[in-house]
Amino acid sequence: MSPSLAWVFTSLLLAAPAGPAPADEAVVYGDLQARTGLDLERVWTDYQSERRDGQGFYEFARARYRRRLGAGIGLSIAGLGLSAAGLAIVLLAAERDNDVDVIGGALVLTAGLSLAVPGAILWPVSQVRLHKLKQARQTARVELRAAGPIALPRGAGLGLGLAF
């Protein structure tokens, strides 16, 4: 087998989707859905078919919402940029009484708004979902690790080991 053909087979094996999701990830899915109030059913379905080896459901869902957040920000910025350019074209063309440039500027303005509106919807929705996921996942609970008597310079005392 040639080295390039072996590389193709190796890359196909590495890119192949993993098997069914482990049972403990189903518990994580149910827990996240209950704690966040989000409908994560579609994300769970995609996780079962698209997950990478060693990737948990929380990481998968978080990465998905981060990508959507980035797409929303990108669409919003691109749409606002196009809208500003279209508005500038319309204003300059109207000053010169050039009807063709006014129509072109209006088309660019419309295209910019058609990008900015979905981006302005996708951005906050994804941000709220991502925030809810992060809040549900926080494990900032106090655990008592150890308790017992310890010798202090002034006498006996009680020592506590806490974990956050």
PDB file of C-alpha atoms in Angstrom:
ATOM      1  CA  MET A   1       0.000   0.000   0.000  1.00  0.00           C
ATOM      2  CA  SER A   2       1.426   3.388  -0.934  1.00  0.00           C
ATOM      3  CA  PRO A   3       2.087   5.954   1.814  1.00  0.00           C
ATOM      4  CA  SER A   4      -0.471   8.400   0.398  1.00  0.00           C
ATOM      5  CA  LEU A   5      -3.173   5.719   0.275  1.00  0.00           C
ATOM      6  CA  ALA A   6      -2.383   4.707   3.852  1.00  0.00           C
ATOM      7  CA  TRP A   7      -2.696   8.366   4.872  1.00  0.00           C
ATOM      8  CA  VAL A   8      -6.138   8.584   3.235  1.00  0.00           C
ATOM      9  CA  PHE A   9      -7.373   5.490   5.090  1.00  0.00           C
ATOM     10  CA  THR A  10      -5.924   6.770   8.374  1.00  0.00           C
ATOM     11  CA  SER A  11      -7.589  10.144   7.952  1.00  0.00           C
ATOM     12  CA  LEU A  12     -10.888   8.460   7.110  1.00  0.00           C
ATOM     13  CA  LEU A  13     -10.647   6.367  10.252  1.00  0.00           C
ATOM     14  CA  LEU A  14      -9.891   9.419  12.367  1.00  0.00           C
ATOM     15  CA  ALA A  15     -12.712  11.454  10.798  1.00  0.00           C
ATOM     16  CA  ALA A  16     -15.293   8.688  11.106  1.00  0.00           C
ATOM     17  CA  PRO A  17     -18.018   9.462  13.619  1.00  0.00           C
ATOM     18  CA  ALA A  18     -17.794   7.668  16.904  1.00  0.00           C
ATOM     19  CA  GLY A  19     -20.196   4.940  17.934  1.00  0.00           C
ATOM     20  CA  PRO A  20     -23.297   5.458  20.004  1.00  0.00           C
ATOM     21  CA  ALA A  21     -23.122   7.928  22.842  1.00  0.00           C
ATOM     22  CA  PRO A  22     -22.172   6.485  26.224  1.00  0.00           C
ATOM     23  CA  ALA A  23     -24.944   6.047  28.774  1.00  0.00           C
ATOM     24  CA  ASP A  24     -23.394   8.549  31.183  1.00  0.00           C
ATOM     25  CA  GLU A  25     -23.635  11.243  28.501  1.00  0.00           C
ATOM     26  CA  ALA A  26     -27.380  10.570  28.320  1.00  0.00           C
ATOM     27  CA  VAL A  27     -27.494  11.440  32.015  1.00  0.00           C
ATOM     28  CA  VAL A  28     -25.541  14.639  31.311  1.00  0.00           C
ATOM     29  CA  TYR A  29     -27.987  15.463  28.507  1.00  0.00           C
ATOM     30  CA  GLY A  30     -31.006  14.991  30.753  1.00  0.00           C
ATOM     31  CA  ASP A  31     -29.399  16.943  33.586  1.00  0.00           C
ATOM     32  CA  LEU A  32     -28.425  19.866  31.335  1.00  0.00           C
ATOM     33  CA  GLN A  33     -31.864  19.979  29.769  1.00  0.00           C
ATOM     34  CA  ALA A  34     -33.523  20.015  33.196  1.00  0.00           C
ATOM     35  CA  ARG A  35     -31.157  22.590  34.721  1.00  0.00           C
ATOM     36  CA  THR A  36     -31.132  25.003  31.761  1.00  0.00           C
ATOM     37  CA  GLY A  37     -34.726  24.749  30.593  1.00  0.00           C
ATOM     38  CA  LEU A  38     -33.414  24.550  27.014  1.00  0.00           C
ATOM     39  CA  ASP A  39     -34.750  22.116  24.442  1.00  0.00           C
ATOM     40  CA  LEU A  40     -31.562  20.180  23.680  1.00  0.00           C
ATOM     41  CA  GLU A  41     -33.190  17.305  21.797  1.00  0.00           C
ATOM     42  CA  ARG A  42     -31.869  18.361  18.382  1.00  0.00           C
ATOM     43  CA  VAL A  43     -28.401  18.947  19.820  1.00  0.00           C
ATOM     44  CA  TRP A  44     -28.512  15.464  21.401  1.00  0.00           C
ATOM     45  CA  THR A  45     -29.522  13.886  18.091  1.00  0.00           C
ATOM     46  CA  ASP A  46     -26.656  15.645  16.324  1.00  0.00           C
ATOM     47  CA  TYR A  47     -24.280  14.681  19.142  1.00  0.00           C
ATOM     48  CA  GLN A  48     -25.026  11.000  18.637  1.00  0.00           C
ATOM     49  CA  SER A  49     -24.066  11.167  14.970  1.00  0.00           C
ATOM     50  CA  GLU A  50     -21.388  13.901  14.863  1.00  0.00           C
ATOM     51  CA  ARG A  51     -19.479  13.618  18.125  1.00  0.00           C
ATOM     52  CA  ARG A  52     -15.746  13.108  18.210  1.00  0.00           C
ATOM     53  CA  ASP A  53     -14.103  10.424  20.269  1.00  0.00           C
ATOM     54  CA  GLY A  54     -13.697  11.617  23.844  1.00  0.00           C
ATOM     55  CA  GLN A  55     -16.009  14.615  23.414  1.00  0.00           C
ATOM     56  CA  GLY A  56     -18.730  14.899  26.023  1.00  0.00           C
ATOM     57  CA  PHE A  57     -22.216  16.224  25.403  1.00  0.00           C
ATOM     58  CA  TYR A  58     -21.572  19.429  27.328  1.00  0.00           C
ATOM     59  CA  GLU A  59     -18.492  20.233  25.235  1.00  0.00           C
ATOM     60  CA  PHE A  60     -20.379  19.403  22.036  1.00  0.00           C
ATOM     61  CA  ALA A  61     -23.346  21.640  22.918  1.00  0.00           C
ATOM     62  CA  ARG A  62     -21.081  24.452  24.083  1.00  0.00           C
ATOM     63  CA  ALA A  63     -19.044  24.313  20.861  1.00  0.00           C
ATOM     64  CA  ARG A  64     -22.243  24.359  18.811  1.00  0.00           C
ATOM     65  CA  TYR A  65     -23.602  27.444  20.556  1.00  0.00           C
ATOM     66  CA  ARG A  66     -20.211  29.177  20.354  1.00  0.00           C
ATOM     67  CA  ARG A  67     -20.159  28.607  16.582  1.00  0.00           C
ATOM     68  CA  ARG A  68     -23.677  30.018  16.299  1.00  0.00           C
ATOM     69  CA  LEU A  69     -22.713  32.988  18.441  1.00  0.00           C
ATOM     70  CA  GLY A  70     -19.735  33.647  16.164  1.00  0.00           C
ATOM     71  CA  ALA A  71     -21.933  33.334  13.089  1.00  0.00           C
ATOM     72  CA  GLY A  72     -24.439  35.788  14.560  1.00  0.00           C
ATOM     73  CA  ILE A  73     -21.703  38.306  15.352  1.00  0.00           C
ATOM     74  CA  GLY A  74     -20.207  37.907  11.879  1.00  0.00           C
ATOM     75  CA  LEU A  75     -23.541  38.303  10.128  1.00  0.00           C
ATOM     76  CA  SER A  76     -24.369  41.376  12.197  1.00  0.00           C
ATOM     77  CA  ILE A  77     -21.052  43.076  11.504  1.00  0.00           C
ATOM     78  CA  ALA A  78     -21.096  42.213   7.808  1.00  0.00           C
ATOM     79  CA  GLY A  79     -24.705  43.351   7.505  1.00  0.00           C
ATOM     80  CA  LEU A  80     -24.032  46.643   9.251  1.00  0.00           C
ATOM     81  CA  GLY A  81     -20.992  47.236   7.044  1.00  0.00           C
ATOM     82  CA  LEU A  82     -22.978  46.560   3.877  1.00  0.00           C
ATOM     83  CA  SER A  83     -25.839  48.703   5.120  1.00  0.00           C
ATOM     84  CA  ALA A  84     -23.484  51.609   5.812  1.00  0.00           C
ATOM     85  CA  ALA A  85     -21.912  51.230   2.365  1.00  0.00           C
ATOM     86  CA  GLY A  86     -25.332  51.056   0.710  1.00  0.00           C
ATOM     87  CA  LEU A  87     -26.533  54.132   2.577  1.00  0.00           C
ATOM     88  CA  ALA A  88     -23.379  56.024   1.553  1.00  0.00           C
ATOM     89  CA  ILE A  89     -23.932  55.048  -2.095  1.00  0.00           C
ATOM     90  CA  VAL A  90     -27.570  56.152  -1.959  1.00  0.00           C
ATOM     91  CA  LEU A  91     -26.705  59.506  -0.384  1.00  0.00           C
ATOM     92  CA  LEU A  92     -23.866  60.233  -2.816  1.00  0.00           C
ATOM     93  CA  ALA A  93     -25.942  59.171  -5.838  1.00  0.00           C
ATOM     94  CA  ALA A  94     -28.959  61.214  -4.708  1.00  0.00           C
ATOM     95  CA  GLU A  95     -26.752  64.277  -4.447  1.00  0.00           C
ATOM     96  CA  ARG A  96     -25.627  63.771  -8.058  1.00  0.00           C
ATOM     97  CA  ASP A  97     -29.142  62.877  -9.333  1.00  0.00           C
ATOM     98  CA  ASN A  98     -27.941  59.502 -10.601  1.00  0.00           C
ATOM     99  CA  ASP A  99     -30.931  57.118 -10.465  1.00  0.00           C
ATOM    100  CA  VAL A 100     -28.939  53.999 -11.402  1.00  0.00           C
ATOM    101  CA  ASP A 101     -26.543  54.436  -8.483  1.00  0.00           C
ATOM    102  CA  VAL A 102     -29.445  55.120  -6.114  1.00  0.00           C
ATOM    103  CA  ILE A 103     -31.025  51.800  -7.097  1.00  0.00           C
ATOM    104  CA  GLY A 104     -27.684  50.002  -6.723  1.00  0.00           C
ATOM    105  CA  GLY A 105     -27.139  51.574  -3.324  1.00  0.00           C
ATOM    106  CA  ALA A 106     -30.642  50.585  -2.252  1.00  0.00           C
ATOM    107  CA  LEU A 107     -29.918  46.987  -3.300  1.00  0.00           C
ATOM    108  CA  VAL A 108     -26.674  46.973  -1.289  1.00  0.00           C
ATOM    109  CA  LEU A 109     -28.531  48.499   1.680  1.00  0.00           C
ATOM    110  CA  THR A 110     -31.220  45.793   1.397  1.00  0.00           C
ATOM    111  CA  ALA A 111     -28.580  43.055   1.219  1.00  0.00           C
ATOM    112  CA  GLY A 112     -26.882  44.476   4.293  1.00  0.00           C
ATOM    113  CA  LEU A 113     -30.112  44.568   6.258  1.00  0.00           C
ATOM    114  CA  SER A 114     -30.960  41.040   5.144  1.00  0.00           C
ATOM    115  CA  LEU A 115     -27.667  39.898   6.725  1.00  0.00           C
ATOM    116  CA  ALA A 116     -27.873  42.081   9.822  1.00  0.00           C
ATOM    117  CA  VAL A 117     -31.386  41.033  10.882  1.00  0.00           C
ATOM    118  CA  PRO A 118     -30.729  37.260  11.170  1.00  0.00           C
ATOM    119  CA  GLY A 119     -27.372  38.011  12.763  1.00  0.00           C
ATOM    120  CA  ALA A 120     -29.034  40.287  15.297  1.00  0.00           C
ATOM    121  CA  ILE A 121     -31.424  37.446  16.153  1.00  0.00           C
ATOM    122  CA  LEU A 122     -28.839  34.646  16.202  1.00  0.00           C
ATOM    123  CA  TRP A 123     -26.333  36.573  18.319  1.00  0.00           C
ATOM    124  CA  PRO A 124     -28.378  37.146  21.510  1.00  0.00           C
ATOM    125  CA  VAL A 125     -30.253  33.847  21.285  1.00  0.00           C
ATOM    126  CA  SER A 126     -27.004  31.891  21.102  1.00  0.00           C
ATOM    127  CA  GLN A 127     -25.458  34.050  23.800  1.00  0.00           C
ATOM    128  CA  VAL A 128     -28.343  33.345  26.189  1.00  0.00           C
ATOM    129  CA  ARG A 129     -28.203  29.610  25.465  1.00  0.00           C
ATOM    130  CA  LEU A 130     -24.447  29.537  25.959  1.00  0.00           C
ATOM    131  CA  HIS A 131     -24.795  31.449  29.228  1.00  0.00           C
ATOM    132  CA  LYS A 132     -27.451  29.021  30.480  1.00  0.00           C
ATOM    133  CA  LEU A 133     -25.206  26.073  29.606  1.00  0.00           C
ATOM    134  CA  LYS A 134     -22.274  27.600  31.454  1.00  0.00           C
ATOM    135  CA  GLN A 135     -24.416  28.398  34.503  1.00  0.00           C
ATOM    136  CA  ALA A 136     -25.817  24.856  34.612  1.00  0.00           C
ATOM    137  CA  ARG A 137     -22.370  23.307  34.302  1.00  0.00           C
ATOM    138  CA  GLN A 138     -20.688  25.334  37.020  1.00  0.00           C
ATOM    139  CA  THR A 139     -19.584  23.033  39.768  1.00  0.00           C
ATOM    140  CA  ALA A 140     -18.747  25.691  42.322  1.00  0.00           C
ATOM    141  CA  ARG A 141     -20.013  23.655  45.220  1.00  0.00           C
ATOM    142  CA  VAL A 142     -18.199  23.443  48.502  1.00  0.00           C
ATOM    143  CA  GLU A 143     -17.036  19.955  49.403  1.00  0.00           C
ATOM    144  CA  LEU A 144     -15.694  18.907  52.757  1.00  0.00           C
ATOM    145  CA  ARG A 145     -12.521  17.011  51.931  1.00  0.00           C
ATOM    146  CA  ALA A 146     -11.218  16.299  55.423  1.00  0.00           C
ATOM    147  CA  ALA A 147     -11.925  17.234  59.019  1.00  0.00           C
ATOM    148  CA  GLY A 148      -9.988  16.354  62.098  1.00  0.00           C
ATOM    149  CA  PRO A 149      -7.944  17.576  65.035  1.00  0.00           C
ATOM    150  CA  ILE A 150      -4.605  19.186  64.343  1.00  0.00           C
ATOM    151  CA  ALA A 151      -1.847  20.425  66.621  1.00  0.00           C
ATOM    152  CA  LEU A 152      -1.534  24.202  66.716  1.00  0.00           C
ATOM    153  CA  PRO A 153       1.166  26.276  68.464  1.00  0.00           C
ATOM    154  CA  ARG A 154      -1.352  27.441  71.107  1.00  0.00           C
ATOM    155  CA  GLY A 155      -2.993  24.074  71.609  1.00  0.00           C
ATOM    156  CA  ALA A 156      -5.327  21.697  69.791  1.00  0.00           C
ATOM    157  CA  GLY A 157      -7.538  22.870  66.952  1.00  0.00           C
ATOM    158  CA  LEU A 158      -9.861  21.621  64.272  1.00  0.00           C
ATOM    159  CA  GLY A 159      -8.674  21.509  60.690  1.00  0.00           C
ATOM    160  CA  LEU A 160     -10.995  21.517  57.692  1.00  0.00           C
ATOM    161  CA  GLY A 161     -10.094  20.798  54.089  1.00  0.00           C
ATOM    162  CA  LEU A 162     -12.491  22.427  51.638  1.00  0.00           C
ATOM    163  CA  ALA A 163     -12.663  22.141  47.869  1.00  0.00           C
ATOM    164  CA  PHE A 164     -14.428  24.626  45.611  1.00  0.00           C
TER     165      PHE A 164
END
